[in-house]
PDB file of C-alpha atoms and ligand atoms in Angstrom:
ATOM      1  CA  MET A   1      98.266 150.622  35.497  1.00 96.00           C
ATOM      2  CA  ASP A   2     100.932 148.337  35.901  1.00 95.00           C
ATOM      3  CA  VAL A   3     103.145 148.719  39.201  1.00 98.00           C
ATOM      4  CA  VAL A   4     106.940 147.771  38.849  1.00 98.00           C
ATOM      5  CA  ARG A   5     109.516 146.994  41.003  1.00 98.00           C
ATOM      6  CA  THR A   6     113.009 147.125  38.991  1.00 98.00           C
ATOM      7  CA  VAL A   7     114.522 149.297  36.011  1.00 98.00           C
ATOM      8  CA  GLU A   8     114.116 146.576  33.858  1.00 98.00           C
ATOM      9  CA  GLN A   9     110.359 146.334  33.906  1.00 98.00           C
ATOM     10  CA  LEU A  10     110.199 149.881  34.460  1.00 98.00           C
ATOM     11  CA  ARG A  11     111.816 150.118  30.588  1.00 98.00           C
ATOM     12  CA  GLU A  12     110.060 147.624  29.190  1.00 98.00           C
ATOM     13  CA  THR A  13     106.775 149.057  29.931  1.00 98.00           C
ATOM     14  CA  ILE A  14     107.764 152.381  28.528  1.00 98.00           C
ATOM     15  CA  ARG A  15     108.921 150.734  25.189  1.00 98.00           C
ATOM     16  CA  GLU A  16     105.098 149.178  25.338  1.00 98.00           C
ATOM     17  CA  HIS A  17     103.173 152.048  25.928  1.00 98.00           C
ATOM     18  CA  ARG A  18     104.997 154.678  24.412  1.00 98.00           C
ATOM     19  CA  PRO A  19     103.852 155.009  20.814  1.00 97.00           C
ATOM     20  CA  LYS A  20     106.520 156.268  17.973  1.00 97.00           C
ATOM     21  CA  GLY A  21     107.691 159.836  19.016  1.00 96.00           C
ATOM     22  CA  GLY A  22     105.554 159.960  21.973  1.00 98.00           C
ATOM     23  CA  ILE A  23     106.448 161.915  25.588  1.00 98.00           C
ATOM     24  CA  VAL A  24     107.444 160.554  28.489  1.00 98.00           C
ATOM     25  CA  GLY A  25     106.322 162.194  31.541  1.00 99.00           C
ATOM     26  CA  LEU A  26     107.527 161.568  35.474  1.00 99.00           C
ATOM     27  CA  VAL A  27     105.594 162.515  38.895  1.00 99.00           C
ATOM     28  CA  PRO A  28     108.495 161.952  41.312  1.00 98.00           C
ATOM     29  CA  THR A  29     106.929 161.334  44.627  1.00 98.00           C
ATOM     30  CA  MET A  30     107.743 159.665  48.054  1.00 98.00           C
ATOM     31  CA  GLY A  31     104.380 158.079  47.990  1.00 97.00           C
ATOM     32  CA  PHE A  32     101.074 158.430  50.778  1.00 96.00           C
ATOM     33  CA  LEU A  33     100.126 160.565  47.539  1.00 97.00           C
ATOM     34  CA  HIS A  34      97.527 163.205  48.186  1.00 96.00           C
ATOM     35  CA  GLU A  35      95.015 165.536  46.306  1.00 97.00           C
ATOM     36  CA  GLY A  36      98.735 167.867  45.560  1.00 97.00           C
ATOM     37  CA  HIS A  37     100.605 164.790  43.787  1.00 98.00           C
ATOM     38  CA  ALA A  38      97.322 163.880  41.801  1.00 98.00           C
ATOM     39  CA  SER A  39      97.106 167.220  40.086  1.00 98.00           C
ATOM     40  CA  LEU A  40     100.994 166.776  39.054  1.00 98.00           C
ATOM     41  CA  ILE A  41      99.830 163.536  37.202  1.00 98.00           C
ATOM     42  CA  ARG A  42      96.754 165.233  35.797  1.00 98.00           C
ATOM     43  CA  ALA A  43      99.289 167.693  34.172  1.00 98.00           C
ATOM     44  CA  ALA A  44     101.346 165.062  33.072  1.00 98.00           C
ATOM     45  CA  HIS A  45      98.521 162.727  31.967  1.00 98.00           C
ATOM     46  CA  ALA A  46      97.185 165.864  30.023  1.00 98.00           C
ATOM     47  CA  ARG A  47     100.742 166.699  28.342  1.00 98.00           C
ATOM     48  CA  CYS A  48     102.490 162.730  27.988  1.00 98.00           C
ATOM     49  CA  ASP A  49     101.291 159.545  25.839  1.00 98.00           C
ATOM     50  CA  VAL A  50     103.450 157.674  29.295  1.00 98.00           C
ATOM     51  CA  VAL A  51     102.904 158.635  32.748  1.00 98.00           C
ATOM     52  CA  VAL A  52     105.515 157.263  35.298  1.00 99.00           C
ATOM     53  CA  VAL A  53     104.634 157.486  38.836  1.00 99.00           C
ATOM     54  CA  SER A  54     107.740 157.098  41.227  1.00 98.00           C
ATOM     55  CA  VAL A  55     106.964 155.808  44.675  1.00 98.00           C
ATOM     56  CA  PHE A  56     110.148 155.571  46.655  1.00 98.00           C
ATOM     57  CA  VAL A  57     110.832 156.965  49.839  1.00 98.00           C
ATOM     58  CA  ASN A  58     114.479 158.466  49.429  1.00 98.00           C
ATOM     59  CA  PRO A  59     116.478 157.494  52.712  1.00 98.00           C
ATOM     60  CA  THR A  60     119.628 159.443  51.344  1.00 97.00           C
ATOM     61  CA  GLN A  61     117.332 163.281  51.594  1.00 97.00           C
ATOM     62  CA  PHE A  62     116.766 162.247  55.171  1.00 95.00           C
ATOM     63  CA  ASN A  63     118.578 163.710  58.057  1.00 90.00           C
ATOM     64  CA  ASP A  64     116.395 162.332  61.221  1.00 90.00           C
ATOM     65  CA  SER A  65     116.101 158.673  61.136  1.00 93.00           C
ATOM     66  CA  ALA A  66     113.277 159.049  63.510  1.00 92.00           C
ATOM     67  CA  ASP A  67     111.816 161.179  60.277  1.00 89.00           C
ATOM     68  CA  LEU A  68     112.281 158.814  58.155  1.00 94.00           C
ATOM     69  CA  ALA A  69     110.649 156.139  60.051  1.00 94.00           C
ATOM     70  CA  ALA A  70     107.467 158.024  60.478  1.00 90.00           C
ATOM     71  CA  TYR A  71     107.563 158.777  56.807  1.00 92.00           C
ATOM     72  CA  PRO A  72     103.800 157.756  56.502  1.00 92.00           C
ATOM     73  CA  ARG A  73     103.305 154.288  53.738  1.00 96.00           C
ATOM     74  CA  ASP A  74     100.538 152.974  51.797  1.00 97.00           C
ATOM     75  CA  GLU A  75     101.091 151.571  48.720  1.00 97.00           C
ATOM     76  CA  SER A  76      97.890 150.469  47.543  1.00 97.00           C
ATOM     77  CA  HIS A  77      96.360 153.895  47.940  1.00 98.00           C
ATOM     78  CA  ASP A  78      99.220 155.212  45.993  1.00 98.00           C
ATOM     79  CA  VAL A  79      98.539 152.956  43.255  1.00 98.00           C
ATOM     80  CA  ALA A  80      94.529 153.786  43.690  1.00 98.00           C
ATOM     81  CA  VAL A  81      95.439 157.357  43.092  1.00 98.00           C
ATOM     82  CA  ALA A  82      98.186 157.008  40.315  1.00 98.00           C
ATOM     83  CA  ALA A  83      95.739 154.807  38.513  1.00 98.00           C
ATOM     84  CA  ALA A  84      92.511 157.126  39.287  1.00 98.00           C
ATOM     85  CA  ALA A  85      95.357 160.740  38.298  1.00 98.00           C
ATOM     86  CA  GLY A  86      95.920 158.376  34.760  1.00 98.00           C
ATOM     87  CA  ALA A  87      99.558 157.227  35.490  1.00 98.00           C
ATOM     88  CA  THR A  88     100.488 154.432  33.027  1.00 98.00           C
ATOM     89  CA  VAL A  89     102.752 152.528  35.529  1.00 98.00           C
ATOM     90  CA  VAL A  90     104.084 153.141  39.272  1.00 98.00           C
ATOM     91  CA  PHE A  91     107.615 152.550  39.780  1.00 98.00           C
ATOM     92  CA  ALA A  92     107.813 151.562  43.194  1.00 98.00           C
ATOM     93  CA  PRO A  93     111.715 150.346  43.342  1.00 98.00           C
ATOM     94  CA  GLU A  94     113.247 148.755  46.638  1.00 97.00           C
ATOM     95  CA  VAL A  95     115.978 150.549  48.603  1.00 97.00           C
ATOM     96  CA  THR A  96     119.046 147.780  47.701  1.00 97.00           C
ATOM     97  CA  ASP A  97     117.722 148.695  43.574  1.00 96.00           C
ATOM     98  CA  VAL A  98     118.126 152.140  44.028  1.00 98.00           C
ATOM     99  CA  TYR A  99     121.237 151.755  46.531  1.00 98.00           C
ATOM    100  CA  PRO A 100     123.247 148.755  45.537  1.00 97.00           C
ATOM    101  CA  LYS A 101     125.729 147.498  47.455  1.00 97.00           C
ATOM    102  CA  GLY A 102     128.743 149.731  46.578  1.00 98.00           C
ATOM    103  CA  PHE A 103     126.946 152.870  45.376  1.00 98.00           C
ATOM    104  CA  CYS A 104     129.376 155.226  45.973  1.00 97.00           C
ATOM    105  CA  THR A 105     127.900 158.404  43.715  1.00 98.00           C
ATOM    106  CA  THR A 106     126.442 161.528  45.119  1.00 97.00           C
ATOM    107  CA  VAL A 107     125.340 164.655  43.188  1.00 97.00           C
ATOM    108  CA  HIS A 108     126.769 167.868  45.412  1.00 96.00           C
ATOM    109  CA  ILE A 109     125.088 171.310  44.386  1.00 95.00           C
ATOM    110  CA  ASP A 110     127.236 174.077  45.765  1.00 91.00           C
ATOM    111  CA  GLY A 111     126.308 177.497  47.798  1.00 83.00           C
ATOM    112  CA  PRO A 112     123.016 178.968  49.038  1.00 82.00           C
ATOM    113  CA  ILE A 113     120.336 177.033  47.010  1.00 90.00           C
ATOM    114  CA  THR A 114     121.301 173.926  49.136  1.00 92.00           C
ATOM    115  CA  ASP A 115     122.824 175.626  52.100  1.00 88.00           C
ATOM    116  CA  THR A 116     120.229 177.877  53.256  1.00 92.00           C
ATOM    117  CA  LEU A 117     117.173 177.518  55.053  1.00 95.00           C
ATOM    118  CA  GLU A 118     116.149 173.622  54.032  1.00 95.00           C
ATOM    119  CA  GLY A 119     119.680 173.066  53.840  1.00 94.00           C
ATOM    120  CA  THR A 120     120.214 174.973  57.186  1.00 93.00           C
ATOM    121  CA  SER A 121     117.389 173.090  59.024  1.00 89.00           C
ATOM    122  CA  ARG A 122     118.342 169.559  57.384  1.00 90.00           C
ATOM    123  CA  GLY A 123     121.546 170.288  56.307  1.00 88.00           C
ATOM    124  CA  PRO A 124     122.812 170.357  52.832  1.00 87.00           C
ATOM    125  CA  GLN A 125     122.937 166.277  52.649  1.00 94.00           C
ATOM    126  CA  HIS A 126     119.269 166.789  52.197  1.00 96.00           C
ATOM    127  CA  PHE A 127     119.636 168.601  48.687  1.00 97.00           C
ATOM    128  CA  PHE A 128     122.245 166.057  48.235  1.00 97.00           C
ATOM    129  CA  GLY A 129     120.033 163.296  48.568  1.00 98.00           C
ATOM    130  CA  VAL A 130     117.415 164.466  46.205  1.00 98.00           C
ATOM    131  CA  ALA A 131     119.598 166.202  43.457  1.00 98.00           C
ATOM    132  CA  THR A 132     121.195 162.563  43.683  1.00 98.00           C
ATOM    133  CA  VAL A 133     117.883 160.520  43.294  1.00 98.00           C
ATOM    134  CA  VAL A 134     116.610 163.070  41.037  1.00 98.00           C
ATOM    135  CA  ALA A 135     119.131 162.118  38.827  1.00 98.00           C
ATOM    136  CA  LYS A 136     119.097 158.318  38.956  1.00 98.00           C
ATOM    137  CA  LEU A 137     115.074 158.438  37.991  1.00 98.00           C
ATOM    138  CA  PHE A 138     116.188 160.812  34.937  1.00 98.00           C
ATOM    139  CA  GLY A 139     118.325 158.646  34.598  1.00 98.00           C
ATOM    140  CA  MET A 140     116.011 155.280  35.133  1.00 98.00           C
ATOM    141  CA  VAL A 141     113.146 157.005  33.353  1.00 98.00           C
ATOM    142  CA  GLY A 142     114.337 158.788  30.476  1.00 98.00           C
ATOM    143  CA  PRO A 143     111.378 161.131  30.847  1.00 98.00           C
ATOM    144  CA  ASP A 144     110.823 164.074  28.448  1.00 98.00           C
ATOM    145  CA  VAL A 145     109.167 166.155  30.874  1.00 98.00           C
ATOM    146  CA  ALA A 146     108.989 166.106  35.075  1.00 99.00           C
ATOM    147  CA  PHE A 147     106.552 167.773  36.773  1.00 99.00           C
ATOM    148  CA  PHE A 148     106.984 168.848  41.080  1.00 98.00           C
ATOM    149  CA  GLY A 149     105.198 170.584  43.208  1.00 98.00           C
ATOM    150  CA  GLN A 150     105.306 174.525  44.168  1.00 97.00           C
ATOM    151  CA  LYS A 151     105.093 173.636  47.665  1.00 97.00           C
ATOM    152  CA  ASP A 152     108.884 172.744  47.658  1.00 97.00           C
ATOM    153  CA  ALA A 153     110.117 175.620  45.737  1.00 97.00           C
ATOM    154  CA  GLN A 154     113.381 175.480  47.012  1.00 97.00           C
ATOM    155  CA  GLN A 155     113.681 171.387  45.649  1.00 98.00           C
ATOM    156  CA  CYS A 156     112.349 173.244  42.425  1.00 98.00           C
ATOM    157  CA  VAL A 157     115.081 175.439  42.232  1.00 97.00           C
ATOM    158  CA  VAL A 158     117.855 172.740  42.717  1.00 97.00           C
ATOM    159  CA  VAL A 159     116.546 170.216  40.439  1.00 98.00           C
ATOM    160  CA  ARG A 160     116.095 173.237  37.795  1.00 97.00           C
ATOM    161  CA  ARG A 161     119.824 174.179  38.559  1.00 96.00           C
ATOM    162  CA  LEU A 162     120.581 170.153  38.065  1.00 97.00           C
ATOM    163  CA  THR A 163     119.349 169.899  34.988  1.00 98.00           C
ATOM    164  CA  ARG A 164     120.929 172.722  33.927  1.00 97.00           C
ATOM    165  CA  ASP A 165     124.277 171.775  35.439  1.00 97.00           C
ATOM    166  CA  LEU A 166     124.313 168.561  34.172  1.00 98.00           C
ATOM    167  CA  ASP A 167     122.540 169.197  30.568  1.00 98.00           C
ATOM    168  CA  LEU A 168     119.959 166.506  31.298  1.00 98.00           C
ATOM    169  CA  PRO A 169     117.354 166.368  28.704  1.00 98.00           C
ATOM    170  CA  VAL A 170     114.764 167.058  30.316  1.00 98.00           C
ATOM    171  CA  GLU A 171     111.960 169.855  30.446  1.00 98.00           C
ATOM    172  CA  ILE A 172     111.218 170.333  34.446  1.00 98.00           C
ATOM    173  CA  VAL A 173     107.492 171.407  35.243  1.00 98.00           C
ATOM    174  CA  THR A 174     106.437 172.936  38.134  1.00 98.00           C
ATOM    175  CA  CYS A 175     102.830 172.920  39.228  1.00 98.00           C
ATOM    176  CA  PRO A 176     100.878 175.181  41.907  1.00 97.00           C
ATOM    177  CA  THR A 177     100.734 174.274  45.917  1.00 98.00           C
ATOM    178  CA  VAL A 178      97.304 172.603  46.414  1.00 97.00           C
ATOM    179  CA  ARG A 179      95.115 173.403  49.428  1.00 98.00           C
ATOM    180  CA  GLU A 180      92.747 172.284  51.696  1.00 97.00           C
ATOM    181  CA  PRO A 181      89.861 174.243  51.972  1.00 97.00           C
ATOM    182  CA  ASP A 182      91.132 176.289  54.891  1.00 97.00           C
ATOM    183  CA  GLY A 183      94.304 177.052  52.826  1.00 98.00           C
ATOM    184  CA  LEU A 184      96.618 174.654  54.555  1.00 98.00           C
ATOM    185  CA  ALA A 185      98.849 173.098  51.804  1.00 98.00           C
ATOM    186  CA  MET A 186      99.013 169.701  51.219  1.00 97.00           C
ATOM    187  CA  SER A 187     101.755 167.376  52.652  1.00 96.00           C
ATOM    188  CA  SER A 188     102.402 163.386  53.530  1.00 91.00           C
ATOM    189  CA  ARG A 189     102.873 164.644  57.142  1.00 92.00           C
ATOM    190  CA  ASN A 190      99.881 166.304  57.592  1.00 96.00           C
ATOM    191  CA  VAL A 191      98.190 163.134  59.121  1.00 94.00           C
ATOM    192  CA  ARG A 192     101.094 163.218  61.548  1.00 94.00           C
ATOM    193  CA  LEU A 193      98.897 166.382  62.871  1.00 97.00           C
ATOM    194  CA  SER A 194      96.596 166.569  66.269  1.00 97.00           C
ATOM    195  CA  ALA A 195      93.487 168.246  65.388  1.00 97.00           C
ATOM    196  CA  ASP A 196      94.570 171.162  67.737  1.00 97.00           C
ATOM    197  CA  ASP A 197      97.772 170.926  65.904  1.00 97.00           C
ATOM    198  CA  ARG A 198      95.654 171.155  62.050  1.00 97.00           C
ATOM    199  CA  ARG A 199      94.833 174.293  63.718  1.00 97.00           C
ATOM    200  CA  SER A 200      97.399 175.289  64.834  1.00 98.00           C
ATOM    201  CA  ALA A 201      99.307 174.587  61.227  1.00 98.00           C
ATOM    202  CA  LEU A 202      96.977 177.366  59.593  1.00 98.00           C
ATOM    203  CA  ALA A 203      99.619 179.736  61.125  1.00 98.00           C
ATOM    204  CA  LEU A 204     101.678 179.398  57.814  1.00 98.00           C
ATOM    205  CA  VAL A 205      99.578 179.925  55.220  1.00 98.00           C
ATOM    206  CA  ARG A 206      98.049 182.630  56.707  1.00 98.00           C
ATOM    207  CA  GLY A 207     101.566 184.055  57.677  1.00 98.00           C
ATOM    208  CA  LEU A 208     101.890 184.442  54.230  1.00 98.00           C
ATOM    209  CA  GLU A 209      98.543 185.400  53.260  1.00 98.00           C
ATOM    210  CA  ALA A 210      99.973 188.715  55.354  1.00 98.00           C
ATOM    211  CA  ALA A 211     103.119 189.236  53.598  1.00 98.00           C
ATOM    212  CA  ALA A 212     100.622 189.332  50.536  1.00 98.00           C
ATOM    213  CA  THR A 213      98.877 191.786  51.584  1.00 97.00           C
ATOM    214  CA  CYS A 214     101.491 193.489  53.119  1.00 97.00           C
ATOM    215  CA  VAL A 215     102.865 194.155  49.597  1.00 97.00           C
ATOM    216  CA  ARG A 216      99.664 194.718  47.786  1.00 96.00           C
ATOM    217  CA  ARG A 217      99.430 197.628  50.345  1.00 96.00           C
ATOM    218  CA  GLY A 218     102.760 199.184  48.862  1.00 96.00           C
ATOM    219  CA  GLN A 219     105.272 197.518  51.674  1.00 96.00           C
ATOM    220  CA  ARG A 220     108.337 196.803  49.796  1.00 97.00           C
ATOM    221  CA  SER A 221     110.824 196.319  52.319  1.00 98.00           C
ATOM    222  CA  ALA A 222     111.454 192.320  53.020  1.00 98.00           C
ATOM    223  CA  ALA A 223     111.938 193.089  57.053  1.00 98.00           C
ATOM    224  CA  THR A 224     108.867 194.755  57.525  1.00 98.00           C
ATOM    225  CA  VAL A 225     106.774 191.693  55.349  1.00 98.00           C
ATOM    226  CA  VAL A 226     108.433 189.410  57.443  1.00 98.00           C
ATOM    227  CA  ALA A 227     107.283 190.835  60.461  1.00 98.00           C
ATOM    228  CA  ALA A 228     103.891 190.959  59.547  1.00 98.00           C
ATOM    229  CA  ALA A 229     104.186 187.274  58.630  1.00 98.00           C
ATOM    230  CA  SER A 230     105.773 186.642  61.929  1.00 98.00           C
ATOM    231  CA  GLN A 231     103.237 188.531  64.127  1.00 98.00           C
ATOM    232  CA  VAL A 232     100.370 186.865  62.623  1.00 98.00           C
ATOM    233  CA  MET A 233     102.494 183.549  63.115  1.00 98.00           C
ATOM    234  CA  ALA A 234     103.018 184.712  66.585  1.00 98.00           C
ATOM    235  CA  ASP A 235      98.892 185.292  67.335  1.00 97.00           C
ATOM    236  CA  HIS A 236      98.358 181.759  66.051  1.00 96.00           C
ATOM    237  CA  GLY A 237     100.534 180.418  68.727  1.00 97.00           C
ATOM    238  CA  VAL A 238     103.369 179.021  66.598  1.00 98.00           C
ATOM    239  CA  GLU A 239     107.192 180.114  66.396  1.00 97.00           C
ATOM    240  CA  PRO A 240     108.525 180.009  62.461  1.00 97.00           C
ATOM    241  CA  GLU A 241     111.936 178.141  62.233  1.00 97.00           C
ATOM    242  CA  TYR A 242     112.155 180.760  58.839  1.00 97.00           C
ATOM    243  CA  ILE A 243     110.280 183.357  56.976  1.00 98.00           C
ATOM    244  CA  ALA A 244     111.953 184.569  54.089  1.00 98.00           C
ATOM    245  CA  VAL A 245     111.982 186.473  50.882  1.00 98.00           C
ATOM    246  CA  LEU A 246     113.884 185.212  48.223  1.00 97.00           C
ATOM    247  CA  ASP A 247     114.679 185.535  44.307  1.00 95.00           C
ATOM    248  CA  PRO A 248     112.731 182.751  43.149  1.00 94.00           C
ATOM    249  CA  ASP A 249     114.818 181.831  40.564  1.00 91.00           C
ATOM    250  CA  THR A 250     118.025 181.644  42.632  1.00 91.00           C
ATOM    251  CA  PHE A 251     116.740 181.471  46.404  1.00 93.00           C
ATOM    252  CA  ALA A 252     118.951 184.234  47.116  1.00 93.00           C
ATOM    253  CA  ALA A 253     117.497 186.568  49.873  1.00 95.00           C
ATOM    254  CA  LEU A 254     115.896 189.994  48.857  1.00 97.00           C
ATOM    255  CA  THR A 255     116.068 193.159  50.976  1.00 98.00           C
ATOM    256  CA  GLU A 256     113.274 194.469  48.783  1.00 97.00           C
ATOM    257  CA  VAL A 257     109.886 193.437  47.390  1.00 97.00           C
ATOM    258  CA  ASP A 258     110.639 195.218  44.384  1.00 95.00           C
ATOM    259  CA  ARG A 259     109.960 191.860  41.997  1.00 96.00           C
ATOM    260  CA  ARG A 260     108.288 188.749  41.473  1.00 97.00           C
ATOM    261  CA  ALA A 261     109.592 187.120  45.009  1.00 98.00           C
ATOM    262  CA  VAL A 262     108.643 184.276  46.811  1.00 98.00           C
ATOM    263  CA  VAL A 263     107.572 184.217  50.772  1.00 98.00           C
ATOM    264  CA  ALA A 264     109.335 180.736  51.881  1.00 98.00           C
ATOM    265  CA  VAL A 265     108.216 179.658  55.459  1.00 98.00           C
ATOM    266  CA  ALA A 266     108.655 176.563  58.188  1.00 98.00           C
ATOM    267  CA  ALA A 267     107.411 175.730  61.061  1.00 98.00           C
ATOM    268  CA  ARG A 268     107.461 173.307  63.889  1.00 97.00           C
ATOM    269  CA  VAL A 269     103.711 172.086  64.666  1.00 98.00           C
ATOM    270  CA  GLY A 270     103.291 169.592  67.440  1.00 96.00           C
ATOM    271  CA  PRO A 271     105.393 166.584  66.315  1.00 94.00           C
ATOM    272  CA  VAL A 272     105.546 167.978  62.516  1.00 93.00           C
ATOM    273  CA  ARG A 273     108.151 170.349  60.421  1.00 95.00           C
ATOM    274  CA  LEU A 274     105.879 171.969  57.990  1.00 97.00           C
ATOM    275  CA  ILE A 275     106.683 174.105  54.908  1.00 98.00           C
ATOM    276  CA  ASP A 276     104.789 176.785  52.526  1.00 98.00           C
ATOM    277  CA  ASN A 277     105.274 179.039  50.360  1.00 98.00           C
ATOM    278  CA  ILE A 278     103.795 181.723  48.093  1.00 98.00           C
ATOM    279  CA  VAL A 279     104.795 183.714  44.890  1.00 97.00           C
ATOM    280  CA  ILE A 280     104.522 187.527  45.306  1.00 97.00           C
ATOM    281  CA  ASP A 281     104.242 189.667  42.827  1.00 95.00           C
ATOM    282  CA  PRO A 282     104.195 193.636  43.630  1.00 92.00           C
ATOM    283  CA  ASP A 283     103.747 194.767  39.630  1.00 90.00           C
ATOM    284  CA  ARG A 284     100.290 192.542  39.698  1.00 81.00           C
TER     285      ARG A 284
HETATM  286  O1  PAF B 301     109.207 165.749  46.906  1.00 64.07           O
HETATM  287  C1  PAF B 301     109.727 164.844  46.837  1.00 64.07           C
HETATM  288  O2  PAF B 301     108.762 163.269  47.507  1.00 64.07           O
HETATM  289  C2  PAF B 301     111.107 164.429  47.342  1.00 64.07           C
HETATM  290  O3  PAF B 301     112.200 165.004  47.628  1.00 64.07           O
HETATM  291  C3  PAF B 301     111.103 163.633  45.573  1.00 64.07           C
HETATM  292  C4  PAF B 301     111.418 164.507  44.653  1.00 64.07           C
HETATM  293  C5  PAF B 301     110.365 162.512  45.698  1.00 64.07           C
HETATM  294  C6  PAF B 301     112.613 162.865  45.953  1.00 64.07           C
HETATM  295  O4  PAF B 301     112.786 162.006  46.720  1.00 64.07           O
END
């Protein structure tokens, strides 16, 4: 498996490995790869002839320079995980190559997709940074299919909107959240949790499970579902930054869980801000 740093090397590598009419898949990541990323790479490997894994800690999507500085990095581990999961090439560019001197284009996506929930706590700039780097990666790689994790549900909605609005010729595939055996959603940030924090972090998934149980038992009021989840989180000593019931395609808030919905949650546990979500279908 190749590791390349420049767009020229990347395009050359794709040309070498792509059979005529072959499909190119992209798995965009910020590195420190875990089983969640490996599952995306395996999904890409199953579908595509060439699998590009980008490893780039994108500074423009961080609203907090301390968070950016603390973001874990381990490129040799990333290369090993990507190779084992079936990547053809790891693309790990420098910040100055992605944002060279004079760079001044930003993709803005207006409205509730970017200014609520993650967009409120991290600022809409966060999603402008995501949208800009994803649009750039699509331009650099030219993928036919790109794979994203459901764990970042709002990001998935933003990327789908971006792709539709700009007519980008890329199919977006969303893969299920990968969890630890006790249910904690995998995240590169989990390594910063102490043993106590690690236990408290289960508040998020237990809260979401309580929300799902509530709906399964016939509850349709979003406020009641949210209250049930909040109570379970409080029992774990964790206060949510938000818990919301949302339309999975637009991220508009729902007052009734009368159709498929996403319940999304964010909370600070120790030094780390965690997010998680589940999709609930009241008709199933
Ligand atoms: O989900 C991530 O790791 C990042 O937001 C992404 C999509 C790689 C863009 O930097």
